[in-house]
Amino acid sequence: MELSRRPPVTNATAPAVPSTDAPVRKRSGGRDRYIDAIRAFALLIVVLGHWFATALVVAPDGTLQQTDHLLRTWEGAAWATWILQVVPLFVFVSAAVNGPSLQRTWDEGGSFADWYRTRLRRLILPAAAYLTTWLAIAGGIRAGAAIGINGFDGAWRVLGFFSGSLTVHLWFLGMLVATQLLLPVAQVLDRRYGWRAPLVMVVAAVLVDVVRFTIGGGAGIWGTPNALLVWLVPQQLGLLWGRGKLNLPTALGFLTVGLATLVAGVEVFGYGVSLVGGDLAKNNVLPPTVMLGGLALAQAGAIVLLARPARAVLRSDVVWGAVQVLGAVGMPLYLWHKSFEPMVAASLSSLNRVDLIDGVVPSSPGFWSGRLAWVALLLLVTVPFAVWQLQRARAAARARRDGPPPQEARDMRSNRPVATGRVVVASGLTVGAIALAMLGGVTDFVRLGAAVGGLMFALTLTSTTRHRAETSR
C-alpha cells in the first residue's frame, strides 16, 4: 500500500454522537466529552493501580529491604485486573479519533507520513525528556555515592530497587507507535471486513497461543506475533466505533464473546487470571495472550453500551471541568508517576519508617492503612507536578487560540512531503530504544544512554528542518 499520499477510501464519519449532544460538543470546543473522559479515566486508573501494587518490604531497622509486586503475595487481587487493565480501552478510543483524523488528512490531499510524523513526535519528545532526566539523576546519584557524599549511597541503593519499574511502563508508548504505524492497513481491513476483522484477529491470537503452549512449551518467544496482533484488536474495534458502526446488538455480542473468552481461558484452558504484570508467573502481558484480546472485545462492547448514560452525566459542565483537568495532566502523569515512588521510599527509608507502609498481604497488620498512606504520600508529592502540567496545558491552549499556529500545524497544512521511509525507520528506532530502556532500567547507563541516543536520532529523522530549508532555496 502507498502510505505517502493516496487514501484507500473517503467519506469517513466521526464517532457516532447523538444529535442532542451537538450543543454540548459545541461548548466543549468540538471535543467529544465521552472519549476524553474515557482517556482520562484510563490513565488515572493505571497510575493509581501502579502505585497501589508497589509493595515495600521493610528491614528490621525500618529501612527499605526490597520492593515487590502486590500480585505475588495477594493472588486474589488478580481478578481485579479484569477491570483495572485499561490499556486496550485507551487504544480503542484513540483509534476512534485517529481513524477519522487520518481520513480527513487524506481527503485534504495530505499524506499518512505527515500525519504519523506529528503523532510520533508527540510520543518521542516526552519519552526522550523522561529518559534523559533519569540518565542525569541516576548518574548524579551514582557519582555522589562513588565519592562518598552523605546519603547518596542509600539513595543509590533505593534507586536500585525501583530501577526496572521506572522504565517498564514505557512499553505502552512503544505499543502505540507500532499500532499507529499500521493504521492505514487497519483502515482497509475495517472498510472491507468491518466487525469480522477484529474477530479474525482474536482467532489468530488463539492459534498463536496454541502453537506457543504446545509446540513451544509455553516459551514466550513463540508468542511474539501476539505482541502486535493482540493490540491491533482494540485498534480495529475503535475504527468501527469511529465510523458509527458499532450498534447496541453488536456491542452486546462483543461484550458476551469477550467475557466468555476470559472465563473459558481461566476455567477451561488454564490461563493465568492476572491481566497485568509482565514479570509474574502465567502472565498474559509479555507476550500478550488471547486473554487480552478477549478483554478488548468486552471493553469495546461495554463502552458502546454505556455511551448514552455516560454522555448524560458528561453534559454537566462541572463534570466536564474535572475531565479537562484530568486530561491535561493524564499523559504526563502516566509518564512520570513511577518517578515519585523512589522519592517517597528513600525519604521513609532515611527516617527508618518504611514500616508505615509495610504489609504485602491483606491479612498482615496495617495492610490497608499502609496502602492508603503510600498512595496518599504519592498523591501529595505529585500535586506540584500536576499543577505545573495543568498550567502548561492551559498556556498551550491559549497559544493555539490566540497566537500563530504551532510549527507542526503549519507543516501539516503545507505541501512539503515527509518521506515515508524516514518515519518508518524513526518508529523502529523508537520501539527499539524503549525496549533497551525497559531491559536495563535507569541504573544500566549503557542501555539507558543508547535508548536516549536512539530517541534523539528518531527525532532528527522526523524533523522537517531539511524540508523547510529545501523550500526556502
Coordinates of C-alpha atoms in Angstrom, one line a residue, residues 15-18 21-41 93 97 241 307 310-324 327:
P15 CA -17.7 8.7 16.3
A16 CA -21.5 8.5 16.5
V17 CA -22.7 11.3 18.8
P18 CA -26.4 11.8 19.5
D21 CA -25.2 16.3 22.3
A22 CA -24.3 18.7 19.5
P23 CA -24.8 21.8 21.7
V24 CA -22.7 20.1 24.4
R25 CA -19.9 19.4 21.9
K26 CA -20.0 23.0 20.7
R27 CA -19.5 24.2 24.3
S28 CA -16.6 21.8 24.5
G29 CA -14.7 23.3 21.6
G30 CA -15.8 20.4 19.3
R31 CA -14.4 17.7 21.6
D32 CA -16.2 14.5 22.3
R33 CA -16.6 14.6 26.1
Y34 CA -17.2 10.9 26.3
I35 CA -13.9 10.0 24.5
D36 CA -11.9 12.5 26.6
A37 CA -13.5 11.1 29.8
I38 CA -12.6 7.5 28.9
R39 CA -9.0 8.6 28.2
A40 CA -8.7 10.5 31.4
F41 CA -10.3 7.7 33.4
V93 CA -10.8 5.3 22.0
V97 CA -10.3 9.5 17.0
W241 CA -16.8 2.8 16.6
A307 CA -22.4 5.6 26.0
A310 CA -22.3 8.4 30.4
R311 CA -23.0 11.2 27.9
A312 CA -25.9 12.3 30.0
V313 CA -23.6 12.7 33.0
L314 CA -21.0 14.5 31.0
R315 CA -23.4 17.2 29.9
S316 CA -22.7 18.7 33.3
D317 CA -20.0 21.4 32.8
V318 CA -18.8 20.7 36.4
V319 CA -18.1 17.1 35.4
W320 CA -16.6 18.2 32.2
G321 CA -14.3 20.6 34.0
A322 CA -13.0 17.7 36.1
V323 CA -12.4 15.6 33.0
Q324 CA -10.5 18.5 31.4
G327 CA -7.0 15.1 30.6

